[in-house]
mmCIF file of C-alpha atoms in Angstrom:
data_model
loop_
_atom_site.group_PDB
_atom_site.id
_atom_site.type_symbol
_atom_site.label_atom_id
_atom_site.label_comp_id
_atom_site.label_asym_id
_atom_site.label_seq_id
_atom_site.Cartn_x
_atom_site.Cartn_y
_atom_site.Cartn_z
ATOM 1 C CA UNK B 625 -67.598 -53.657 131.126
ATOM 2 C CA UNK B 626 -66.874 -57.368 129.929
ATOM 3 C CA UNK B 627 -69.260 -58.766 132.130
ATOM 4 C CA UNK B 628 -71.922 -56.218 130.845
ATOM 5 C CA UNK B 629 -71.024 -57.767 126.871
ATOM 6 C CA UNK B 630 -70.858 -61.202 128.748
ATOM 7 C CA UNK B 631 -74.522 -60.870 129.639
ATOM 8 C CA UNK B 632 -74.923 -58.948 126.475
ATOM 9 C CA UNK B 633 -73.953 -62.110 124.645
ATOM 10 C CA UNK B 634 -75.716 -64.939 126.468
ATOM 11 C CA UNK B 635 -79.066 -62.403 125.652
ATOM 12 C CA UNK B 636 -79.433 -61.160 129.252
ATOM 13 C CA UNK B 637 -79.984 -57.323 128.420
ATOM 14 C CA UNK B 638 -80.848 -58.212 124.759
ATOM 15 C CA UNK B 639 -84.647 -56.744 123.300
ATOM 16 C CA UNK B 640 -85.694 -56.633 120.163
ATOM 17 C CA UNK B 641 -88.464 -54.820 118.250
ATOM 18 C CA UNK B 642 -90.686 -55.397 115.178
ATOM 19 C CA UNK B 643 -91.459 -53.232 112.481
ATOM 20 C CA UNK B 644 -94.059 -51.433 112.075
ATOM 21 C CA UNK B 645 -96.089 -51.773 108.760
ATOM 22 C CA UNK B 646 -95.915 -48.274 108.220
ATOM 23 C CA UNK B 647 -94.712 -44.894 109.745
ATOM 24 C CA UNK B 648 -98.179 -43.301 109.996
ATOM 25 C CA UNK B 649 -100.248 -44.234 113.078
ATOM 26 C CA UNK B 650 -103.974 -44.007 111.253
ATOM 27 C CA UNK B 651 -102.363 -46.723 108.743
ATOM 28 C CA UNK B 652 -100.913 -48.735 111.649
ATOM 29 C CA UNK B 653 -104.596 -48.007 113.223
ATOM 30 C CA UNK B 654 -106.255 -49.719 109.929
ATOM 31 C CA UNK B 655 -103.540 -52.688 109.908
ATOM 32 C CA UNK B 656 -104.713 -53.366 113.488
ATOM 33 C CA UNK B 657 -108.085 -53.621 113.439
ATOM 34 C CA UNK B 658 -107.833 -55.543 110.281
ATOM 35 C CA UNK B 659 -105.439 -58.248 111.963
ATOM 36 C CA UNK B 660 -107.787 -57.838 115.266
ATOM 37 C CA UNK B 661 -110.721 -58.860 112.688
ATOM 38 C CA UNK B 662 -108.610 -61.891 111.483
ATOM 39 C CA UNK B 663 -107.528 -63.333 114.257
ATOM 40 C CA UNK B 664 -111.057 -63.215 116.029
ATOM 41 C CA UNK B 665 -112.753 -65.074 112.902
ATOM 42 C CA UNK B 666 -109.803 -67.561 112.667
ATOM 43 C CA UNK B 667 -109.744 -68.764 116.311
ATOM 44 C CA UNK B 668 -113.976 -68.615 116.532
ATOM 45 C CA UNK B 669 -113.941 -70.026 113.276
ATOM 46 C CA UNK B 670 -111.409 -73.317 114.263
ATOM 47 C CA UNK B 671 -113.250 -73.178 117.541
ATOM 48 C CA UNK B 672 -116.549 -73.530 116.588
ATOM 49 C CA UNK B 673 -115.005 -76.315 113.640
ATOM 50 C CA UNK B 674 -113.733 -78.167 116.709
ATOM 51 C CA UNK B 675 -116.548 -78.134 118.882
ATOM 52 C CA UNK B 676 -118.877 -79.128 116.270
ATOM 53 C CA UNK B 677 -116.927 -82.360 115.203
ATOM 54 C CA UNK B 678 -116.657 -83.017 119.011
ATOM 55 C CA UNK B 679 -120.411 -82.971 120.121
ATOM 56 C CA UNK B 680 -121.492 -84.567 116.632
ATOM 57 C CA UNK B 681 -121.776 -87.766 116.285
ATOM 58 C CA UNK B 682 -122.302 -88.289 112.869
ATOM 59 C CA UNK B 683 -118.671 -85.840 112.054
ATOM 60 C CA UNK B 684 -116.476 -88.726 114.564
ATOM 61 C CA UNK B 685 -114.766 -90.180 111.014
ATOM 62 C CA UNK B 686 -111.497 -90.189 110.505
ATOM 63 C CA UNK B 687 -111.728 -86.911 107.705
ATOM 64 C CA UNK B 688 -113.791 -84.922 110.578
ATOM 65 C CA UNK B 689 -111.037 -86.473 113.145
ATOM 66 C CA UNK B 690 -108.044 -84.863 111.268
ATOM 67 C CA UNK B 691 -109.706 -81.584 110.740
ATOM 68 C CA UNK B 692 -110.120 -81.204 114.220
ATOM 69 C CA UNK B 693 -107.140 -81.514 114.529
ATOM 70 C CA UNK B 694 -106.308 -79.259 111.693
ATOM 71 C CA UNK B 695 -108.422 -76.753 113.796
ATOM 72 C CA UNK B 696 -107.155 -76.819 116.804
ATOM 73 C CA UNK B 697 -103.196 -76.483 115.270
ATOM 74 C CA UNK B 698 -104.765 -73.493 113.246
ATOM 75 C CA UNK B 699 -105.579 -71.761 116.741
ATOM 76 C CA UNK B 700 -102.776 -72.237 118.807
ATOM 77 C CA UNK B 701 -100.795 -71.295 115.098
ATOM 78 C CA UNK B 702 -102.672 -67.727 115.241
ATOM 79 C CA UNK B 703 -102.415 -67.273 118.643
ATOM 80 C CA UNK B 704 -98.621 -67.780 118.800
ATOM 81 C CA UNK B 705 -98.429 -64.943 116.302
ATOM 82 C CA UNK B 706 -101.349 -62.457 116.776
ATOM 83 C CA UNK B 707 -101.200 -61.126 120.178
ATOM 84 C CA UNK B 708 -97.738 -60.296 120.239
ATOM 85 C CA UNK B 709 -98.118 -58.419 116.551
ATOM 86 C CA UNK B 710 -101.471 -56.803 118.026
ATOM 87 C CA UNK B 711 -99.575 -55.235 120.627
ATOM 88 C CA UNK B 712 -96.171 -54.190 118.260
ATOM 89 C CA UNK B 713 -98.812 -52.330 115.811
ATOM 90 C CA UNK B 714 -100.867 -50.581 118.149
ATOM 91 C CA UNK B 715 -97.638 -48.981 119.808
ATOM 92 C CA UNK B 716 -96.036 -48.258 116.523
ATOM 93 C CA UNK B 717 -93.481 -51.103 117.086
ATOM 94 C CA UNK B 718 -92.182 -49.966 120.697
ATOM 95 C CA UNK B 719 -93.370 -53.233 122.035
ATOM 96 C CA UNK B 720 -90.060 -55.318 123.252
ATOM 97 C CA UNK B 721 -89.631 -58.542 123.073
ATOM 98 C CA UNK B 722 -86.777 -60.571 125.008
ATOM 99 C CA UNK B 723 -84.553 -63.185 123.526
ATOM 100 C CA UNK B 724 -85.884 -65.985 125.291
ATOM 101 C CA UNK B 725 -89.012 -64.793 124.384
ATOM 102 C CA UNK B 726 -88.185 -64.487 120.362
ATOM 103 C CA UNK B 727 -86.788 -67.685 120.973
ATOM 104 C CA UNK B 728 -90.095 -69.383 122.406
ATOM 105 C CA UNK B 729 -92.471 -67.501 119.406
ATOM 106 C CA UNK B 730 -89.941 -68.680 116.961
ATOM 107 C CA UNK B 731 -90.206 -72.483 118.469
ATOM 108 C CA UNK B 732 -94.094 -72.681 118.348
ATOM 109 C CA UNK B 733 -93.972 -71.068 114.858
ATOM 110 C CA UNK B 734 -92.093 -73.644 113.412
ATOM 111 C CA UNK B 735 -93.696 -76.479 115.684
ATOM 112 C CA UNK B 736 -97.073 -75.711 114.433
ATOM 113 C CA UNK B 737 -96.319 -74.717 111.006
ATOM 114 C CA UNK B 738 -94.731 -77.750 110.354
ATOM 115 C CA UNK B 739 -97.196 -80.086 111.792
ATOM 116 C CA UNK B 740 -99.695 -78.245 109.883
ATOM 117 C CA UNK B 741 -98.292 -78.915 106.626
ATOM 118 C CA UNK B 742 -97.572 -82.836 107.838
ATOM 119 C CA UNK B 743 -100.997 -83.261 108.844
ATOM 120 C CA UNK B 744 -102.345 -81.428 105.256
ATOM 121 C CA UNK B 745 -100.186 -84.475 103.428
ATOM 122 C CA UNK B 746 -101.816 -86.757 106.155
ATOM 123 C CA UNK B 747 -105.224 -85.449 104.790
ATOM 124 C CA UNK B 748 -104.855 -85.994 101.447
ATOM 125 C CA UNK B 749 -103.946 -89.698 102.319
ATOM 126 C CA UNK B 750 -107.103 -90.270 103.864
ATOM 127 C CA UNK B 751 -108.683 -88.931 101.111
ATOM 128 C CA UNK B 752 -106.772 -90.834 98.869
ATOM 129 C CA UNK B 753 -108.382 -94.396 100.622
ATOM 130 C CA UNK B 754 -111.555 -92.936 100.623
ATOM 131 C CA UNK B 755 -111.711 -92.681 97.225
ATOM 132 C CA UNK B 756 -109.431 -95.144 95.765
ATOM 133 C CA UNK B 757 -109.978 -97.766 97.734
ATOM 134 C CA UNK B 758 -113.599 -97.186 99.221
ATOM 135 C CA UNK B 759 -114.594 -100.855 100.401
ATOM 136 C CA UNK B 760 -111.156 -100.957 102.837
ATOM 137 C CA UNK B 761 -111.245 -97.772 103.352
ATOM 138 C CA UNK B 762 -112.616 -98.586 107.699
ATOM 139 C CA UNK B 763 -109.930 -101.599 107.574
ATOM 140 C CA UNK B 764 -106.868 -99.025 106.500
ATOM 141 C CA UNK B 765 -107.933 -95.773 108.415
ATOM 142 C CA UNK B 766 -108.204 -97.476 111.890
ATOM 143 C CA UNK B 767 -108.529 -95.078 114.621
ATOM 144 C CA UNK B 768 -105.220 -96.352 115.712
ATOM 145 C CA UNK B 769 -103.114 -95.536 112.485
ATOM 146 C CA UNK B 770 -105.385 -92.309 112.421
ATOM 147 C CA UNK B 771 -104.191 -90.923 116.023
ATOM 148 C CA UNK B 772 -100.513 -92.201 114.858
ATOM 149 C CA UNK B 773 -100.817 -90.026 111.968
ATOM 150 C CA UNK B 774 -101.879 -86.853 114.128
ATOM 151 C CA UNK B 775 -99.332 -87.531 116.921
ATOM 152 C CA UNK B 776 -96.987 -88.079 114.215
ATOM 153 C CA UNK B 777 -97.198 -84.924 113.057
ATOM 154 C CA UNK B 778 -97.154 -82.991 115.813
ATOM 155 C CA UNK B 779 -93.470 -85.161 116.727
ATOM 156 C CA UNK B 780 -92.036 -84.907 113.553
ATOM 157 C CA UNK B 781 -93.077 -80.313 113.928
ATOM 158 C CA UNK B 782 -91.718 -80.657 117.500
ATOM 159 C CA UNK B 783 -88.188 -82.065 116.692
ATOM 160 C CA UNK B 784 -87.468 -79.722 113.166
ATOM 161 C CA UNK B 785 -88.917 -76.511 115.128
ATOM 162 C CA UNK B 786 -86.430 -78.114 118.311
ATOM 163 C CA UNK B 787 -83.413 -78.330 116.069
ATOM 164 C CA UNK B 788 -84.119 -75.258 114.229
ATOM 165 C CA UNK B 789 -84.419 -72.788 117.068
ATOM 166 C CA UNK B 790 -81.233 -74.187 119.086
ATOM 167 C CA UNK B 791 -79.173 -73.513 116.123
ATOM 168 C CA UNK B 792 -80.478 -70.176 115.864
ATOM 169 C CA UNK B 793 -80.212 -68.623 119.322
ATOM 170 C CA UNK B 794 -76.684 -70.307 119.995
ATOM 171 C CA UNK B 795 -75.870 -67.424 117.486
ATOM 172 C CA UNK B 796 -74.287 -64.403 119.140
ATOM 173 C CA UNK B 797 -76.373 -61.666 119.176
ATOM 174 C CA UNK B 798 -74.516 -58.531 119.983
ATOM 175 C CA UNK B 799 -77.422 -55.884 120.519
ATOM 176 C CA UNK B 800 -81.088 -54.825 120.850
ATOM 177 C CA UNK B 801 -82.488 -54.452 117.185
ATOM 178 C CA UNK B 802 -85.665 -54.161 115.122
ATOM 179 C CA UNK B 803 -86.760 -56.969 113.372
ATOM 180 C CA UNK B 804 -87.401 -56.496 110.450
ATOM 181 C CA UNK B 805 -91.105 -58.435 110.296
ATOM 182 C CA UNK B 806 -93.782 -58.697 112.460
ATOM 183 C CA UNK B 807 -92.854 -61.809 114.315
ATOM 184 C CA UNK B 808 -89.736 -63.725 115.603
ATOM 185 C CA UNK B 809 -89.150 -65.111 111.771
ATOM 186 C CA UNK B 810 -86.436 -67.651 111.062
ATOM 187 C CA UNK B 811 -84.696 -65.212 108.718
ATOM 188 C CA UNK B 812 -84.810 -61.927 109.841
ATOM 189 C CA UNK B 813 -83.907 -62.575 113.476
ATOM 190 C CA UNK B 814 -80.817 -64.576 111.724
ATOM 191 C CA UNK B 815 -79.420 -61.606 110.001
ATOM 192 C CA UNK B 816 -79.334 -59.629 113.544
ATOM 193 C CA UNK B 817 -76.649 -62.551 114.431
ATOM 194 C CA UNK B 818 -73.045 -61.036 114.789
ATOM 195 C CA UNK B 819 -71.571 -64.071 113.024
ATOM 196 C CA UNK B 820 -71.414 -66.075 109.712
ATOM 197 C CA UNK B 821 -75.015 -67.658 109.678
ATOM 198 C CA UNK B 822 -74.179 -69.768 105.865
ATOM 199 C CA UNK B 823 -74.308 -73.035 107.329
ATOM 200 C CA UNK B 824 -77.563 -71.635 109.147
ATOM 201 C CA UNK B 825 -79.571 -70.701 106.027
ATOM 202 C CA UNK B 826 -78.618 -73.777 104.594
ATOM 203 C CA UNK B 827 -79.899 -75.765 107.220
ATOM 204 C CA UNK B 828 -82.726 -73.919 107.538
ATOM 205 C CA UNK B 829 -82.991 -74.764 103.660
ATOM 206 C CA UNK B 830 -82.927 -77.966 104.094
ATOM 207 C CA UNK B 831 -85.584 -78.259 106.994
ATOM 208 C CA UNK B 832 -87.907 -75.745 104.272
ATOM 209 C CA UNK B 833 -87.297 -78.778 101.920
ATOM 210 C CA UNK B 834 -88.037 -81.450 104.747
ATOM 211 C CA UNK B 835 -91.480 -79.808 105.782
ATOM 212 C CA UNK B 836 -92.728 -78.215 102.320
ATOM 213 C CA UNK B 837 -91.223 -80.100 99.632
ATOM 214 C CA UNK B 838 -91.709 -83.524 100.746
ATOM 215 C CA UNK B 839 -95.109 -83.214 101.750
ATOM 216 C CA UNK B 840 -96.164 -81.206 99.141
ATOM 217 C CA UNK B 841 -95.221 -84.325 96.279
ATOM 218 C CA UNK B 842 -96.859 -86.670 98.786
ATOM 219 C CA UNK B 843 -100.328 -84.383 98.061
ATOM 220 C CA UNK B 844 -99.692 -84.091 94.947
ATOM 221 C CA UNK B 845 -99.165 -87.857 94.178
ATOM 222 C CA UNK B 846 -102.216 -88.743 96.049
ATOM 223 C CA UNK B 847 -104.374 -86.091 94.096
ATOM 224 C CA UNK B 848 -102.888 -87.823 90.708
ATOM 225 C CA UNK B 849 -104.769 -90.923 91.873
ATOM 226 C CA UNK B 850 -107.500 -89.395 92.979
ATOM 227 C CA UNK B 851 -108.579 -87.191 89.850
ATOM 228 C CA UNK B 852 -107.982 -90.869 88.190
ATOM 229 C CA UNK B 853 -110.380 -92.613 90.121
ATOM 230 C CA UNK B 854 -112.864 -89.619 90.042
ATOM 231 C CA UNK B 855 -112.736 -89.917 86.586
ATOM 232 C CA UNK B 856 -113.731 -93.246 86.284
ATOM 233 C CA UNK B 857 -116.999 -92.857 88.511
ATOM 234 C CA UNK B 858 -119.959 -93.743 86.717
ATOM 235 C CA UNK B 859 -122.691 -91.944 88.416
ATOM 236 C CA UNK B 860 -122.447 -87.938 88.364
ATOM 237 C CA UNK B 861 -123.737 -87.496 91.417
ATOM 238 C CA UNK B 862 -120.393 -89.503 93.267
ATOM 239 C CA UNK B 863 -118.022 -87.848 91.021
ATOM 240 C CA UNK B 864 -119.247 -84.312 92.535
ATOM 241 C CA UNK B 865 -119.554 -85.680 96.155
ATOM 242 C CA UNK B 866 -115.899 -86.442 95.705
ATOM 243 C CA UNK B 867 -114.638 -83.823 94.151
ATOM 244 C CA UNK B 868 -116.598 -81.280 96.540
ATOM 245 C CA UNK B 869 -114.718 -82.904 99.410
ATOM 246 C CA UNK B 870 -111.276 -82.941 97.348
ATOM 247 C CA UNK B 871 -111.935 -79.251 95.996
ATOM 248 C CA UNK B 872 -111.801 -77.648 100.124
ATOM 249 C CA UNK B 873 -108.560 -79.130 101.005
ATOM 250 C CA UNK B 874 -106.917 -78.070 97.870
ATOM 251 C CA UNK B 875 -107.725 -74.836 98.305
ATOM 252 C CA UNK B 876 -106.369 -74.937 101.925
ATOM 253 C CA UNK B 877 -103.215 -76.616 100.604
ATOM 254 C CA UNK B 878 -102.615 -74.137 97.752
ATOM 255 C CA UNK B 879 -103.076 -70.890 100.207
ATOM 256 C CA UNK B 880 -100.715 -72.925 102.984
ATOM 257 C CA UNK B 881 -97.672 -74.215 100.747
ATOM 258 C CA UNK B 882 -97.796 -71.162 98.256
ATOM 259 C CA UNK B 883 -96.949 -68.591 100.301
ATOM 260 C CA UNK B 884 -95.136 -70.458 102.673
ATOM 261 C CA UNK B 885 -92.567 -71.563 100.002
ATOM 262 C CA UNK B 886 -92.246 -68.151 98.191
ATOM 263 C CA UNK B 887 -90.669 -67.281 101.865
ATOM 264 C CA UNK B 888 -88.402 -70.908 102.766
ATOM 265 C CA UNK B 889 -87.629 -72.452 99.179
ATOM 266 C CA UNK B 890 -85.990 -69.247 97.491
ATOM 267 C CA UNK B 891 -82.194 -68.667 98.255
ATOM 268 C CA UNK B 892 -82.065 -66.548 101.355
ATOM 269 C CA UNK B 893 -79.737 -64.338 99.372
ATOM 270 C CA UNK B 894 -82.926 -62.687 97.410
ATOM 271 C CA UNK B 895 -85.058 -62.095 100.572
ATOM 272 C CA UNK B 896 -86.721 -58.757 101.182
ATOM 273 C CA UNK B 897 -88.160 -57.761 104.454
ATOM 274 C CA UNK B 898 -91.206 -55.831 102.532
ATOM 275 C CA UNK B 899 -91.991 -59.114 100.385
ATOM 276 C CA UNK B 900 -91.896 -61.211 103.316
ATOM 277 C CA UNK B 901 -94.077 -59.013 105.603
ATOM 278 C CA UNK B 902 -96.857 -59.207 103.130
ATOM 279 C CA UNK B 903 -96.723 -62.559 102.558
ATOM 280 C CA UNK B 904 -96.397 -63.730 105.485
ATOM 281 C CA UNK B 905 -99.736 -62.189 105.723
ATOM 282 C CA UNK B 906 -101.419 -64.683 104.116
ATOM 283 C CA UNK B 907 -100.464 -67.683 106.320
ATOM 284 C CA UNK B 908 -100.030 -66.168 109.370
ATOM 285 C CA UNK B 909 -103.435 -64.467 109.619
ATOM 286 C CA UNK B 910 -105.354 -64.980 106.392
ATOM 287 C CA UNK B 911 -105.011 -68.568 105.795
ATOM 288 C CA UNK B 912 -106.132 -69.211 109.329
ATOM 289 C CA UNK B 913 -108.972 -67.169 108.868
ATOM 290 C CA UNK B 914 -110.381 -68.819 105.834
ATOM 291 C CA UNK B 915 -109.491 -72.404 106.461
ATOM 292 C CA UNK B 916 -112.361 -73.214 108.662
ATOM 293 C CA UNK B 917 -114.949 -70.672 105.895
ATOM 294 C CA UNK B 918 -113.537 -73.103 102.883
ATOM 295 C CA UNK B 919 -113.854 -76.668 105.086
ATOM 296 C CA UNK B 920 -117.852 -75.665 106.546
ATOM 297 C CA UNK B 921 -118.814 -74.064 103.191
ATOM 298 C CA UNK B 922 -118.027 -77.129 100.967
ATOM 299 C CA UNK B 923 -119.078 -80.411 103.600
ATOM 300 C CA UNK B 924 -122.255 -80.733 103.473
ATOM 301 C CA UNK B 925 -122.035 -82.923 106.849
ATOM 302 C CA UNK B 926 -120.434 -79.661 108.672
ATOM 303 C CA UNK B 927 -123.161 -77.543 107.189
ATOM 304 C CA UNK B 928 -125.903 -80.127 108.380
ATOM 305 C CA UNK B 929 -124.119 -80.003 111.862
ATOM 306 C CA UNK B 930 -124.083 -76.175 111.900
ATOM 307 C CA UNK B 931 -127.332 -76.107 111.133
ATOM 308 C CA UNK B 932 -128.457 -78.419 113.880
ATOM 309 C CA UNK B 933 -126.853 -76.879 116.355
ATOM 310 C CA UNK B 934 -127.887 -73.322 115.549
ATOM 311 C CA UNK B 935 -131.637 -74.552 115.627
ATOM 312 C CA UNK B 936 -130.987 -76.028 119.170
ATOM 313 C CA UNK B 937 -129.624 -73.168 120.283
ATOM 314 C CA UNK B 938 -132.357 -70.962 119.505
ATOM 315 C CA UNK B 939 -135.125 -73.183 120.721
ATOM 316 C CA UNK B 940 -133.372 -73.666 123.829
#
């Protein structure tokens, strides 16, 4: 019997499940198509993004060169996510999922998410040059600083989502239980722990901080300086170029941090399971989705690229 808790404890015989959305199986029918819908458009969406800034010449800038990557984290992001929550709605929840394996969703969530909101702050940088300081703009986005800046992301995601998830799952976790979300969340899957998890949440807190908070004010200080120097354009015609370009990743920033923070940055004390399933939502599936929409609908280079390669397509 105590080497049955033994294994019990180091998460040998240990499954958990997600909850469903809902108890009736039409609803959970709707959910899953809708999600199905989502995911498809998000990861043909980024894909398409990706391979158009690859094959085009004329998109190989450093702007194009982040949203690629941008694109690419977006996919792997949805596709650490979807499949798994596919599977839990269609069977009404039953779907299992191992510790180790909780463990591994949990890591790429964080990984990704991070470096996704490090790489939106390195965005807004380049922008920044661009428009502030236009004539050194090729001298201080090299390619080298530019591919520092991406790797440096992804680092930075790897070792907060490293930290994060060790601390986590050398929690004791004395049986199989239902999470309480759709994914391996940081929170929920913390509050199946059979232990005190304070000094968790607050770390947890302070990594929330680390990856919103921080680059959040770095976005928001470039955008100061950019509105300024918008603003000082003479010719009408620049000041909407510039703003056009400005206007997408805004949008993308807005739908990212918002509902991201409404989950990290308030005390873990007032989270509810039924907020955080919807709004987790919105940046697990739906800003995914509608990132790569927002980008090709306000460049005019994407849409020029798009447009090219459709025509070559169908005269080929």
């Amino acid at each position: 019997m105590d080497h049955m808790e033994d294994a019990n404890q180091t998460g040998m015989m240990i499954h958990f499940h997600f909850r469903p959305f809902s108890k009736l199986p039409e609803v959970q029918m709707l959910i899953f198509v809708a999600f199905l819908i989502m995911y498809l458009v998000s990861v043909s969406g980024n894909i398409s993004i990706l391979l158009l800034i690859w094959t085009h010449r004329s998109l190989h800038t450093p702007m194009y060169f982040f949203l690629a990557n941008l694109a690419a984290l977006e996919t792997c992001y949805s596709s650490t996510i979807a499949p798994m929550t596919l599977a839990s709605t269609l069977s009404m929840g039953r779907t299992l999922i191992s510790l180790a394996g909780c463990g591994a969703q949990m890591f790429f969530f964080i990984f990704l998410g991070s470096a996704d909101c490090i790489l939106l702050a390195v965005m807004a940088y380049d922008r920044f040059v661009a428009i502030c300081h236009p004539l050194r703009y090729s001298l201080m986005m090299s390619w080298r600083l530019c591919a520092q800046l991406a790797l440096g992301s992804l680092v930075l995601g790897f070792i907060l989502a490293m930290q994060l998830t060790v601390l986590i799952f050398r929690l004791p976790f004395c049986s199989s239980k239902e999470i309480g979300m759709f994914y391996c969340d940081v929170l929920p899957v913390m509050r199946l722990a059979c232990a005190d998890t304070r000094v968790h949440e607050a770390t947890l807190f302070v990594v929330s901080v680390a990856v919103l908070t921080l680059p959040f004010l770095l976005i928001t200080l470039s955008y100061v300086f950019i509105v300024a120097a918008i603003l000082k354009m003479r010719s009408a015609e620049g000041r909407r170029k510039a703003f056009s370009t400005c206007s997408s990743h805004m949008t993308v920033v807005l739908l990212q941090y918002g509902g991201t923070s409404l989950i990290y940055l308030c005390p873990s004390s007032s989270y509810s399971p039924e907020r955080g399933q919807v709004v987790s939502v919105v940046y697990t599936f739906v800003t995914p989705m509608l990132n790569p929409l927002i980008y090709s609908m306000r460049s005019r280079d994407l849409k020029d690229a798009l447009k090219r390669a459709v025509v070559r397509f169908l005269s080929s």
